[in-house]
CSV table of N, CA and C and ligand atoms in Angstrom, one decimal:
chain,number,residue,atom,x,y,z
A,264,UNK,N,0.8,-1.1,-0.3
A,264,UNK,CA,0.0,-0.1,-0.4
A,264,UNK,C,0.8,1.3,0.0
A,265,UNK,N,0.5,2.6,-0.8
A,265,UNK,CA,1.5,3.8,0.0
A,265,UNK,C,1.5,4.2,0.4
A,266,UNK,N,2.6,4.7,0.7
A,266,UNK,CA,2.0,5.5,2.3
A,266,UNK,C,2.2,7.0,1.8
A,267,UNK,N,1.5,7.8,2.5
A,267,UNK,CA,1.1,9.4,2.4
A,267,UNK,C,1.4,10.0,3.9
A,268,UNK,N,3.0,10.6,4.7
A,268,UNK,CA,2.9,11.5,5.3
A,268,UNK,C,2.3,12.6,6.1
A,269,UNK,N,2.2,12.2,7.4
A,269,UNK,CA,1.1,13.3,8.4
A,269,UNK,C,1.9,14.3,9.2
A,270,UNK,N,2.6,15.2,9.3
A,270,UNK,CA,2.9,15.7,10.2
A,270,UNK,C,2.2,17.3,10.6
A,271,UNK,N,1.8,16.2,12.0
A,271,UNK,CA,0.6,17.8,12.7
A,271,UNK,C,0.6,18.0,13.9
A,272,UNK,N,-0.4,18.8,14.1
A,272,UNK,CA,-0.2,19.3,15.9
A,272,UNK,C,-1.6,19.0,16.5
A,273,UNK,N,-2.1,18.2,17.6
A,273,UNK,CA,-3.6,18.0,17.3
A,273,UNK,C,-3.0,18.5,19.6
A,274,UNK,N,-4.2,19.2,19.9
A,274,UNK,CA,-3.3,19.5,21.7
A,274,UNK,C,-4.9,18.7,22.0
A,275,UNK,N,-6.3,19.4,21.7
A,275,UNK,CA,-7.2,19.2,22.2
A,275,UNK,C,-8.7,18.0,21.7
A,276,UNK,N,-7.4,16.8,21.1
A,276,UNK,CA,-7.8,15.9,20.5
A,276,UNK,C,-8.5,16.7,19.0
A,277,UNK,N,-9.4,17.6,18.2
A,277,UNK,CA,-10.0,17.6,16.7
A,277,UNK,C,-9.2,17.3,16.0
A,278,UNK,N,-8.4,17.6,15.7
A,278,UNK,CA,-7.2,17.5,15.2
A,278,UNK,C,-7.1,15.7,14.4
A,279,UNK,N,-6.7,15.3,16.2
A,279,UNK,CA,-6.1,13.7,15.4
A,279,UNK,C,-7.7,12.9,14.8
A,280,UNK,N,-9.0,13.2,15.6
A,280,UNK,CA,-10.4,12.8,15.1
A,280,UNK,C,-11.0,13.5,13.1
A,281,UNK,N,-10.3,14.4,13.4
A,281,UNK,CA,-10.5,14.4,11.7
A,281,UNK,C,-9.0,13.2,11.4
A,282,UNK,N,-8.1,13.6,11.4
A,282,UNK,CA,-6.9,12.7,10.4
A,282,UNK,C,-7.4,11.0,10.4
A,283,UNK,N,-7.9,10.8,12.0
A,283,UNK,CA,-8.7,9.4,12.4
A,283,UNK,C,-9.8,9.1,10.4
A,284,UNK,N,-10.4,9.9,10.5
A,284,UNK,CA,-11.8,9.9,9.9
A,284,UNK,C,-11.3,10.0,8.6
A,285,UNK,N,-9.8,10.2,8.2
A,285,UNK,CA,-9.3,10.8,7.0
A,285,UNK,C,-8.1,9.1,6.6
A,286,UNK,N,-7.1,9.3,7.6
A,286,UNK,CA,-7.2,7.8,7.2
A,286,UNK,C,-7.9,6.8,6.9
A,287,UNK,N,-8.9,6.2,7.4
A,287,UNK,CA,-9.7,6.0,7.4
A,287,UNK,C,-10.4,5.5,5.4
A,288,UNK,N,-10.9,6.7,5.1
A,288,UNK,CA,-11.9,7.4,3.6
A,288,UNK,C,-10.4,6.9,2.4
A,289,UNK,N,-9.1,7.3,3.0
A,289,UNK,CA,-8.0,7.2,1.7
A,289,UNK,C,-7.4,5.2,1.8
A,290,UNK,N,-7.4,4.5,3.1
A,290,UNK,CA,-7.2,3.4,3.2
A,290,UNK,C,-8.7,2.7,1.8
A,291,UNK,N,-9.7,3.1,2.3
A,291,UNK,CA,-10.8,2.9,2.1
A,291,UNK,C,-11.1,2.9,0.0
A,292,UNK,N,-11.4,4.6,-0.1
A,292,UNK,CA,-11.4,4.3,-1.4
A,292,UNK,C,-10.2,4.6,-2.3
A,293,UNK,N,-9.3,5.3,-1.3
A,293,UNK,CA,-8.0,5.3,-1.9
A,293,UNK,C,-7.4,3.6,-1.8
A,294,UNK,N,-6.5,2.3,-1.2
A,294,UNK,CA,-6.1,1.5,-1.1
A,294,UNK,C,-4.9,2.9,-0.2
A,295,UNK,N,-4.5,3.9,-0.2
A,295,UNK,CA,-3.3,4.4,0.9
A,295,UNK,C,-3.8,4.9,2.0
A,296,UNK,N,-2.2,4.2,2.3
A,296,UNK,CA,-2.2,4.8,3.7
A,296,UNK,C,-1.4,5.8,4.0
A,297,UNK,N,-2.0,6.1,5.0
A,297,UNK,CA,-1.8,7.5,6.1
A,297,UNK,C,-1.0,7.4,6.9
A,298,UNK,N,0.1,7.8,6.7
A,298,UNK,CA,1.4,7.8,8.3
A,298,UNK,C,1.6,9.1,9.2
A,299,UNK,N,0.6,9.4,10.4
A,299,UNK,CA,0.7,10.4,11.4
A,299,UNK,C,1.4,11.0,12.1
A,300,UNK,N,1.6,12.1,12.4
A,300,UNK,CA,3.2,12.7,13.3
A,300,UNK,C,3.0,13.2,14.3
A,301,UNK,N,2.3,12.8,15.2
A,301,UNK,CA,1.6,14.4,16.3
A,301,UNK,C,2.8,14.3,16.4
A,302,UNK,N,3.3,15.7,16.3
A,302,UNK,CA,4.9,16.5,17.2
A,302,UNK,C,4.6,17.5,17.8
A,303,UNK,N,3.7,17.7,18.7
A,303,UNK,CA,2.9,18.4,19.6
A,303,UNK,C,4.7,17.9,20.9
A,304,UNK,N,4.8,17.1,20.7
A,304,UNK,CA,5.9,16.4,22.1
A,304,UNK,C,6.9,16.5,21.9
A,305,UNK,N,7.5,16.7,20.8
A,305,UNK,CA,8.6,16.4,20.0
A,305,UNK,C,9.9,17.6,20.7
A,306,UNK,N,9.5,18.7,21.7
A,306,UNK,CA,10.3,18.9,22.6
A,306,UNK,C,11.4,18.2,23.5
A,307,UNK,N,12.3,18.8,23.7
A,307,UNK,CA,13.3,18.1,25.1
A,307,UNK,C,14.1,19.5,25.7
A,308,UNK,N,13.9,20.2,26.2
A,308,UNK,CA,14.4,21.0,27.2
A,308,UNK,C,14.4,22.6,26.1
A,309,UNK,N,13.2,22.1,26.6
A,309,UNK,CA,12.5,23.0,25.7
A,309,UNK,C,12.7,23.2,24.3
A,310,UNK,N,13.5,22.6,23.2
A,310,UNK,CA,13.8,22.8,22.3
A,310,UNK,C,13.4,21.8,21.3
A,311,UNK,N,12.4,22.0,20.1
A,311,UNK,CA,12.4,21.4,19.0
A,311,UNK,C,12.7,19.9,18.7
A,312,UNK,N,12.7,18.9,18.5
A,312,UNK,CA,13.1,18.2,17.7
A,312,UNK,C,14.1,17.8,17.1
A,313,UNK,N,15.5,17.9,16.9
A,313,UNK,CA,15.8,18.2,15.4
A,313,UNK,C,15.7,17.0,14.3
A,314,UNK,N,14.4,16.8,12.5
A,314,UNK,CA,14.8,15.6,13.4
A,314,UNK,C,14.4,16.2,10.7
A,315,UNK,N,15.8,15.4,10.7
A,315,UNK,CA,15.1,15.7,8.9
A,315,UNK,C,14.2,15.2,8.8
A,316,UNK,N,13.5,15.7,7.2
A,316,UNK,CA,12.5,14.9,6.4
A,316,UNK,C,12.9,14.5,5.2
A,317,UNK,N,12.9,13.3,4.6
A,317,UNK,CA,13.7,13.3,3.5
A,317,UNK,C,11.9,12.8,2.8
A,318,UNK,N,10.8,12.4,2.4
A,318,UNK,CA,9.8,12.3,1.3
A,318,UNK,C,9.2,13.4,1.6
A,319,UNK,N,8.5,14.2,0.6
A,319,UNK,CA,7.4,15.1,0.7
A,319,UNK,C,6.2,14.2,1.4
A,320,UNK,N,5.7,15.9,2.2
A,320,UNK,CA,4.7,15.3,3.5
A,320,UNK,C,3.4,16.4,3.3
A,321,UNK,N,2.4,16.0,4.6
A,321,UNK,CA,1.4,17.4,4.3
A,321,UNK,C,1.6,17.5,5.8
A,322,UNK,N,1.4,18.8,5.5
A,322,UNK,CA,1.1,19.0,7.6
A,322,UNK,C,0.0,19.5,7.8
A,323,UNK,N,-1.1,19.2,8.7
A,323,UNK,CA,-1.8,19.7,9.1
A,323,UNK,C,-2.0,20.4,10.6
A,324,UNK,N,-2.2,21.7,11.1
A,324,UNK,CA,-2.9,22.7,11.8
A,324,UNK,C,-3.5,23.3,12.3
A,325,UNK,N,-3.9,23.5,13.7
A,325,UNK,CA,-5.5,24.0,14.4
A,325,UNK,C,-4.2,25.6,14.8
A,326,UNK,N,-4.8,26.6,14.1
A,326,UNK,CA,-4.2,28.0,15.6
A,326,UNK,C,-5.2,27.6,17.2
A,327,UNK,N,-3.5,28.0,17.5
A,327,UNK,CA,-3.4,28.5,18.8
A,327,UNK,C,-2.9,29.9,18.7
A,328,UNK,N,-3.2,30.7,19.2
A,328,UNK,CA,-3.1,32.4,19.2
A,328,UNK,C,-4.1,33.9,20.2
A,329,UNK,N,-3.2,33.9,21.1
A,329,UNK,CA,-3.1,34.5,22.0
A,329,UNK,C,-2.7,36.5,21.9
A,330,UNK,N,-4.1,37.0,21.9
A,330,UNK,CA,-4.2,38.4,21.9
A,330,UNK,C,-3.6,38.7,20.5
A,331,UNK,N,-5.0,40.7,20.9
A,331,UNK,CA,-4.7,41.8,19.8
A,331,UNK,C,-6.1,41.2,18.3
A,332,UNK,N,-5.6,40.9,17.1
A,332,UNK,CA,-6.5,41.5,16.5
A,332,UNK,C,-6.8,39.7,15.4
A,333,UNK,N,-4.4,39.3,15.4
A,333,UNK,CA,-4.3,38.1,14.7
A,333,UNK,C,-3.8,39.5,13.6
A,334,UNK,N,-4.2,40.3,13.2
A,334,UNK,CA,-3.9,40.0,11.8
A,334,UNK,C,-3.5,41.1,11.7
A,335,UNK,N,-3.8,42.5,12.3
A,335,UNK,CA,-2.5,44.0,12.4
A,335,UNK,C,-2.2,45.2,13.5
A,336,UNK,N,-2.3,44.0,14.7
A,336,UNK,CA,-1.9,44.0,16.3
A,336,UNK,C,-1.0,43.0,15.8
A,337,UNK,N,-0.5,42.9,18.0
A,337,UNK,CA,-0.3,42.2,17.9
A,337,UNK,C,-0.7,40.3,18.6
A,338,UNK,N,-0.4,39.5,18.7
A,338,UNK,CA,-1.2,37.8,18.8
A,338,UNK,C,0.6,37.5,18.6
A,339,UNK,N,-0.1,35.7,19.3
A,339,UNK,CA,1.4,35.4,19.2
A,339,UNK,C,1.3,34.0,19.4
A,340,UNK,N,1.3,33.1,18.5
A,340,UNK,CA,1.3,31.7,17.9
A,340,UNK,C,1.9,31.0,19.6
A,341,UNK,N,0.7,30.5,19.7
A,341,UNK,CA,1.1,30.1,21.6
A,341,UNK,C,0.9,28.5,21.1
A,342,UNK,N,1.1,27.3,21.6
A,342,UNK,CA,1.2,25.9,21.5
A,342,UNK,C,1.4,25.1,20.8
A,343,UNK,N,1.9,25.9,19.5
A,343,UNK,CA,1.7,24.7,18.5
A,343,UNK,C,3.5,24.4,16.9
A,344,UNK,N,3.9,25.5,18.4
A,344,UNK,CA,5.7,26.1,17.6
A,344,UNK,C,6.3,24.2,17.6
A,345,UNK,N,6.6,23.7,18.1
A,345,UNK,CA,7.2,22.6,17.6
A,345,UNK,C,7.1,22.1,16.1
A,346,UNK,N,6.1,22.2,15.6
A,346,UNK,CA,5.3,22.6,14.0
A,346,UNK,C,6.2,23.2,13.0
A,347,UNK,N,6.3,24.5,13.4
A,347,UNK,CA,7.4,25.8,13.3
A,347,UNK,C,9.0,24.8,13.0
A,348,UNK,N,9.6,25.0,14.0
A,348,UNK,CA,10.4,24.7,13.6
A,348,UNK,C,10.9,23.8,13.3
A,349,UNK,N,10.2,22.3,13.6
A,349,UNK,CA,10.6,21.0,12.4
A,349,UNK,C,10.1,21.1,11.2
A,350,UNK,N,9.0,22.6,10.6
A,350,UNK,CA,8.9,22.6,9.3
A,350,UNK,C,10.9,23.2,8.5
A,351,UNK,N,10.9,24.8,10.0
A,351,UNK,CA,12.2,25.4,9.4
A,351,UNK,C,13.0,25.2,9.2
A,352,UNK,N,13.6,23.3,9.6
A,352,UNK,CA,14.9,22.4,10.4
A,352,UNK,C,15.1,22.5,8.8
A,353,UNK,N,16.1,22.6,8.5
A,353,UNK,CA,16.9,22.7,7.4
A,353,UNK,C,16.0,22.6,6.3
A,354,UNK,N,16.4,21.6,5.0
A,354,UNK,CA,15.6,22.5,4.5
A,354,UNK,C,13.9,21.3,3.9
A,355,UNK,N,13.5,21.2,5.1
A,355,UNK,CA,12.2,20.4,5.5
A,355,UNK,C,11.3,20.8,5.1
A,356,UNK,N,11.0,22.9,4.5
A,356,UNK,CA,9.9,24.2,4.1
A,356,UNK,C,9.9,22.9,3.1
A,357,UNK,N,10.7,22.8,2.2
A,357,UNK,CA,10.9,22.2,0.6
A,357,UNK,C,9.9,20.5,0.5
A,358,UNK,N,10.1,19.6,1.5
A,358,UNK,CA,9.1,18.9,0.9
A,358,UNK,C,8.1,19.1,1.0
A,359,UNK,N,7.6,20.4,2.1
A,359,UNK,CA,6.4,20.0,2.1
A,359,UNK,C,5.0,20.7,1.5
A,360,UNK,N,4.8,20.0,1.2
A,360,UNK,CA,3.7,19.9,-0.5
A,360,UNK,C,2.5,20.5,0.1
A,361,UNK,N,2.6,21.5,1.0
A,361,UNK,CA,1.4,22.5,1.4
A,361,UNK,C,0.2,22.5,2.4
A,362,UNK,N,-0.3,22.3,3.5
A,362,UNK,CA,-0.5,22.8,5.1
A,362,UNK,C,-2.8,22.8,4.7
A,363,UNK,N,-2.8,22.0,5.5
A,363,UNK,CA,-3.9,22.8,5.9
A,363,UNK,C,-4.8,22.8,7.6
A,364,UNK,N,-5.4,24.3,7.0
A,364,UNK,CA,-5.8,24.2,8.4
A,364,UNK,C,-6.6,24.1,8.9
A,365,UNK,N,-7.2,24.4,10.5
A,365,UNK,CA,-8.3,24.5,11.0
A,365,UNK,C,-8.3,24.9,12.1
A,366,UNK,N,-9.7,24.9,13.1
A,366,UNK,CA,-10.4,26.5,14.0
A,366,UNK,C,-10.9,26.1,14.5
A,367,UNK,N,-12.0,27.2,15.0
A,367,UNK,CA,-13.1,27.8,15.4
A,367,UNK,C,-13.8,28.7,14.8
A,368,UNK,N,-14.4,29.3,14.1
A,368,UNK,CA,-15.3,30.6,13.4
A,368,UNK,C,-15.2,31.5,14.2
A,369,UNK,N,-15.5,31.3,16.0
A,369,UNK,CA,-15.5,32.3,16.9
A,369,UNK,C,-14.7,33.2,16.7
A,370,UNK,N,-14.2,32.6,16.2
A,370,UNK,CA,-12.0,33.4,16.3
A,370,UNK,C,-12.2,34.8,14.9
A,371,UNK,N,-13.5,34.4,14.3
A,371,UNK,CA,-13.8,35.2,13.1
A,371,UNK,C,-12.8,35.5,12.1
A,372,UNK,N,-11.5,36.3,12.3
A,372,UNK,CA,-9.3,37.0,11.1
A,372,UNK,C,-9.6,36.1,12.2
A,373,UNK,N,-9.6,35.4,13.3
A,373,UNK,CA,-8.1,35.0,13.0
A,373,UNK,C,-8.6,33.4,12.3
A,374,UNK,N,-9.8,33.0,12.6
A,374,UNK,CA,-10.2,31.7,12.2
A,374,UNK,C,-9.2,30.7,11.3
A,375,UNK,N,-8.5,30.0,11.7
A,375,UNK,CA,-7.4,29.5,11.0
A,375,UNK,C,-5.7,29.9,10.2
A,376,UNK,N,-5.4,31.0,10.9
A,376,UNK,CA,-4.5,31.9,10.4
A,376,UNK,C,-3.3,31.7,10.3
A,377,UNK,N,-3.2,31.2,11.8
A,377,UNK,CA,-1.7,29.9,11.0
A,377,UNK,C,-1.3,29.4,10.2
A,378,UNK,N,-2.4,29.0,10.1
A,378,UNK,CA,-2.0,28.2,9.1
A,378,UNK,C,-1.4,29.0,7.7
A,379,UNK,N,-2.0,29.8,7.6
A,379,UNK,CA,-1.7,30.9,6.0
A,379,UNK,C,-0.3,31.4,6.8
A,380,UNK,N,-0.5,31.8,7.9
A,380,UNK,CA,1.2,31.9,7.5
A,380,UNK,C,2.3,31.6,7.8
A,381,UNK,N,1.9,30.3,8.2
A,381,UNK,CA,3.4,29.1,7.5
A,381,UNK,C,3.2,29.5,6.0
A,382,UNK,N,1.9,29.2,5.9
A,382,UNK,CA,1.7,29.1,4.2
A,382,UNK,C,3.4,30.5,3.3
A,383,UNK,N,3.1,31.5,3.9
A,383,UNK,CA,3.7,32.5,3.6
A,383,UNK,C,4.9,32.0,3.8
A,384,UNK,N,4.9,32.3,4.9
A,384,UNK,CA,6.4,32.6,5.6
A,384,UNK,C,7.5,31.2,5.1
A,385,UNK,N,7.1,30.4,4.5
A,385,UNK,CA,6.9,28.5,4.4
A,385,UNK,C,6.5,29.1,2.6
A,386,UNK,N,6.3,29.5,2.0
A,386,UNK,CA,5.9,29.4,0.6
A,386,UNK,C,5.8,28.0,0.4
A,387,UNK,N,4.9,26.9,0.6
A,387,UNK,CA,4.7,25.9,0.4
A,387,UNK,C,1.6,27.1,0.7
A,388,UNK,N,1.6,26.1,-0.2
A,388,UNK,CA,0.5,26.2,-0.2
A,388,UNK,C,-0.6,25.5,1.8
A,389,UNK,N,-1.6,26.7,1.3
A,389,UNK,CA,-2.3,26.3,2.2
A,389,UNK,C,-4.0,25.6,1.7
A,390,UNK,N,-4.1,24.2,1.5
A,390,UNK,CA,-5.0,23.9,0.5
A,390,UNK,C,-6.3,23.8,1.1
A,391,UNK,N,-6.9,24.0,2.3
A,391,UNK,CA,-8.2,24.0,2.4
A,391,UNK,C,-7.8,24.1,4.1
A,392,UNK,N,-9.1,24.0,4.2
A,392,UNK,CA,-9.3,24.1,6.0
A,392,UNK,C,-10.4,23.8,6.3
A,393,UNK,N,-10.5,23.4,7.5
A,393,UNK,CA,-12.3,22.8,8.7
A,393,UNK,C,-11.9,23.2,9.4
A,394,UNK,N,-13.3,23.1,10.3
A,394,UNK,CA,-13.6,23.9,11.3
A,394,UNK,C,-13.5,22.6,13.0
A,395,UNK,N,-13.4,23.1,13.5
A,395,UNK,CA,-13.1,22.1,14.6
A,395,UNK,C,-12.5,20.8,13.8
A,396,UNK,N,-13.5,19.6,14.9
A,396,UNK,CA,-13.8,18.3,14.3
A,396,UNK,C,-13.7,17.5,12.4
A,397,UNK,N,-14.7,18.9,12.3
A,397,UNK,CA,-14.7,18.4,10.5
A,397,UNK,C,-15.8,17.8,10.3
A,398,UNK,N,-17.1,17.7,8.8
A,398,UNK,CA,-17.7,17.0,9.0
A,398,UNK,C,-17.1,16.6,8.0
A,399,UNK,N,-18.2,14.9,7.4
A,399,UNK,CA,-17.6,14.4,6.9
A,399,UNK,C,-17.3,14.6,5.3
A,400,UNK,N,-18.5,15.3,5.0
A,400,UNK,CA,-17.6,15.8,3.8
A,400,UNK,C,-16.6,16.6,3.1
A,401,UNK,N,-16.1,17.1,4.9
A,401,UNK,CA,-14.5,18.5,5.3
A,401,UNK,C,-13.5,16.7,4.6
A,402,UNK,N,-13.5,15.7,4.9
A,402,UNK,CA,-13.2,14.7,4.7
A,402,UNK,C,-12.8,14.1,3.7
A,403,UNK,N,-13.8,13.9,3.3
A,403,UNK,CA,-14.0,13.2,1.4
A,403,UNK,C,-13.3,14.9,0.8
A,404,UNK,N,-13.4,16.2,0.8
A,404,UNK,CA,-13.2,17.1,0.1
A,404,UNK,C,-11.5,17.0,0.4
A,405,UNK,N,-10.9,17.6,1.5
A,405,UNK,CA,-9.4,17.0,1.8
A,405,UNK,C,-8.5,16.0,1.4
A,406,UNK,N,-9.3,14.8,1.4
A,406,UNK,CA,-9.1,13.1,0.6
A,406,UNK,C,-8.4,13.8,-0.2
A,407,UNK,N,-9.6,14.3,-0.9
A,407,UNK,CA,-10.2,14.1,-2.6
A,407,UNK,C,-8.4,14.9,-3.4
A,408,UNK,N,-8.9,16.1,-2.0
A,408,UNK,CA,-7.2,17.4,-2.1
A,408,UNK,C,-5.8,16.0,-2.4
A,409,UNK,N,-5.0,15.8,-1.1
A,409,UNK,CA,-3.8,15.9,-0.6
A,409,UNK,C,-3.7,14.2,-2.1
A,410,UNK,N,-4.9,13.4,-2.4
A,410,UNK,CA,-4.7,12.4,-4.1
A,410,UNK,C,-3.7,13.5,-4.2
A,411,UNK,N,-4.8,14.2,-5.5
A,411,UNK,CA,-4.1,14.5,-6.0
A,411,UNK,C,-2.8,15.3,-6.4
A,412,UNK,N,-2.6,15.9,-4.8
A,412,UNK,CA,-1.7,17.2,-4.6
A,412,UNK,C,-0.2,16.4,-4.8
A,413,UNK,N,-0.3,14.8,-3.9
A,413,UNK,CA,0.3,13.7,-3.3
A,413,UNK,C,0.9,12.9,-5.2
A,414,UNK,N,0.4,13.0,-6.2
A,414,UNK,CA,0.2,12.1,-7.2
A,414,UNK,C,1.0,13.3,-8.1
A,415,UNK,N,-0.1,14.5,-8.3
A,415,UNK,CA,1.4,15.8,-9.0
A,415,UNK,C,2.7,16.4,-7.8
A,416,UNK,N,2.7,15.6,-7.0
A,416,UNK,CA,4.2,15.3,-6.6
A,416,UNK,C,4.6,14.2,-6.6
A,417,UNK,N,4.8,13.0,-7.5
A,417,UNK,CA,5.2,12.3,-7.0
A,417,UNK,C,4.9,11.1,-6.2
A,418,UNK,N,5.0,11.3,-5.3
A,418,UNK,CA,4.7,10.9,-4.2
A,418,UNK,C,3.4,9.7,-4.3
A,419,UNK,N,3.2,9.5,-4.8
A,419,UNK,CA,2.1,8.3,-5.3
A,419,UNK,C,2.3,8.3,-6.2
A,420,UNK,N,1.1,6.9,-7.2
A,420,UNK,CA,1.4,6.8,-8.9
A,420,UNK,C,-0.5,7.4,-8.4
B,573,LIG,C1,-6.1,29.4,23.4
B,573,LIG,C2,-6.8,28.9,22.1
B,573,LIG,C3,-7.0,30.0,21.4
B,573,LIG,C4,-7.8,30.1,20.1
B,573,LIG,N1,-7.0,30.3,18.6
B,573,LIG,C5,-7.9,30.2,17.7
B,573,LIG,C6,-7.1,30.6,17.0
B,573,LIG,O1,-6.8,32.1,17.2
B,573,LIG,N2,-8.1,31.1,15.5
B,573,LIG,C7,-9.1,29.8,15.1
B,573,LIG,O2,-9.7,29.5,13.9
B,573,LIG,N3,-9.0,28.7,16.2
B,573,LIG,C8,-9.0,28.6,17.6
B,573,LIG,N4,-8.7,28.5,18.8
B,573,LIG,C9,-9.2,27.1,18.2
B,573,LIG,C10,-9.0,25.6,17.7
B,573,LIG,O3,-8.7,26.6,17.4
B,573,LIG,C11,-9.6,24.6,17.3
B,573,LIG,O4,-10.1,24.1,19.2
B,573,LIG,C12,-9.5,23.7,17.1
B,573,LIG,O5,-10.3,23.1,16.9
B,573,LIG,C13,-8.0,23.0,17.5
B,573,LIG,O6,-7.7,21.8,17.4
B,573,LIG,P1,-6.7,20.5,18.8
B,573,LIG,O7,-7.7,19.9,19.7
B,573,LIG,O8,-6.5,18.7,17.8
B,573,LIG,O9,-5.9,21.2,19.7
B,573,LIG,C14,-8.0,28.9,19.4
B,573,LIG,C15,-8.9,27.7,20.5
B,573,LIG,C16,-7.7,28.0,22.1
B,573,LIG,C17,-7.9,27.0,23.7
């Protein structure tokens, strides 16, 4: 079975729930294995564990911001920085085929903002967004997009 690798963060479990359903969908409909790594614990002594990623991959990232309005005044990314440091390490950013953002629409203009910030600073696309645990329609739409991009990127046939 062909494998697609995902590096993500999930702190309260919504993104993990989405990815488990995505994993089932890709296995059943495409015979693709999704390999999932939650990097939230990849920290030792306050520093993110350094790891070179040598295969193309996708990222999934919920927004956790505090302060400001998130756009033109101060804001701070909290809790999700291990993923940022992993992507920033070595040439890992070049292997990322794109990012899927998640969040809560109650945050208005800050909805899914961190994924857009990563895309801009690292130079890969925002593939899509979903709210909280996502719907079945989100799972199918995003799964279909990942398969197309993985094929275009030469990751799978
Ligand atoms: C302290 C805190 C800050 C958050 N900030 C944002 C935000 O700026 N934008 C947004 O869209 N969602 C925000 N959220 C909502 C989370 O992104 C959302 O609950 C997400 O589904 C959490 O994913 P997880 O359960 O996989 O950790 C915030 C949640 C918390 C607890």
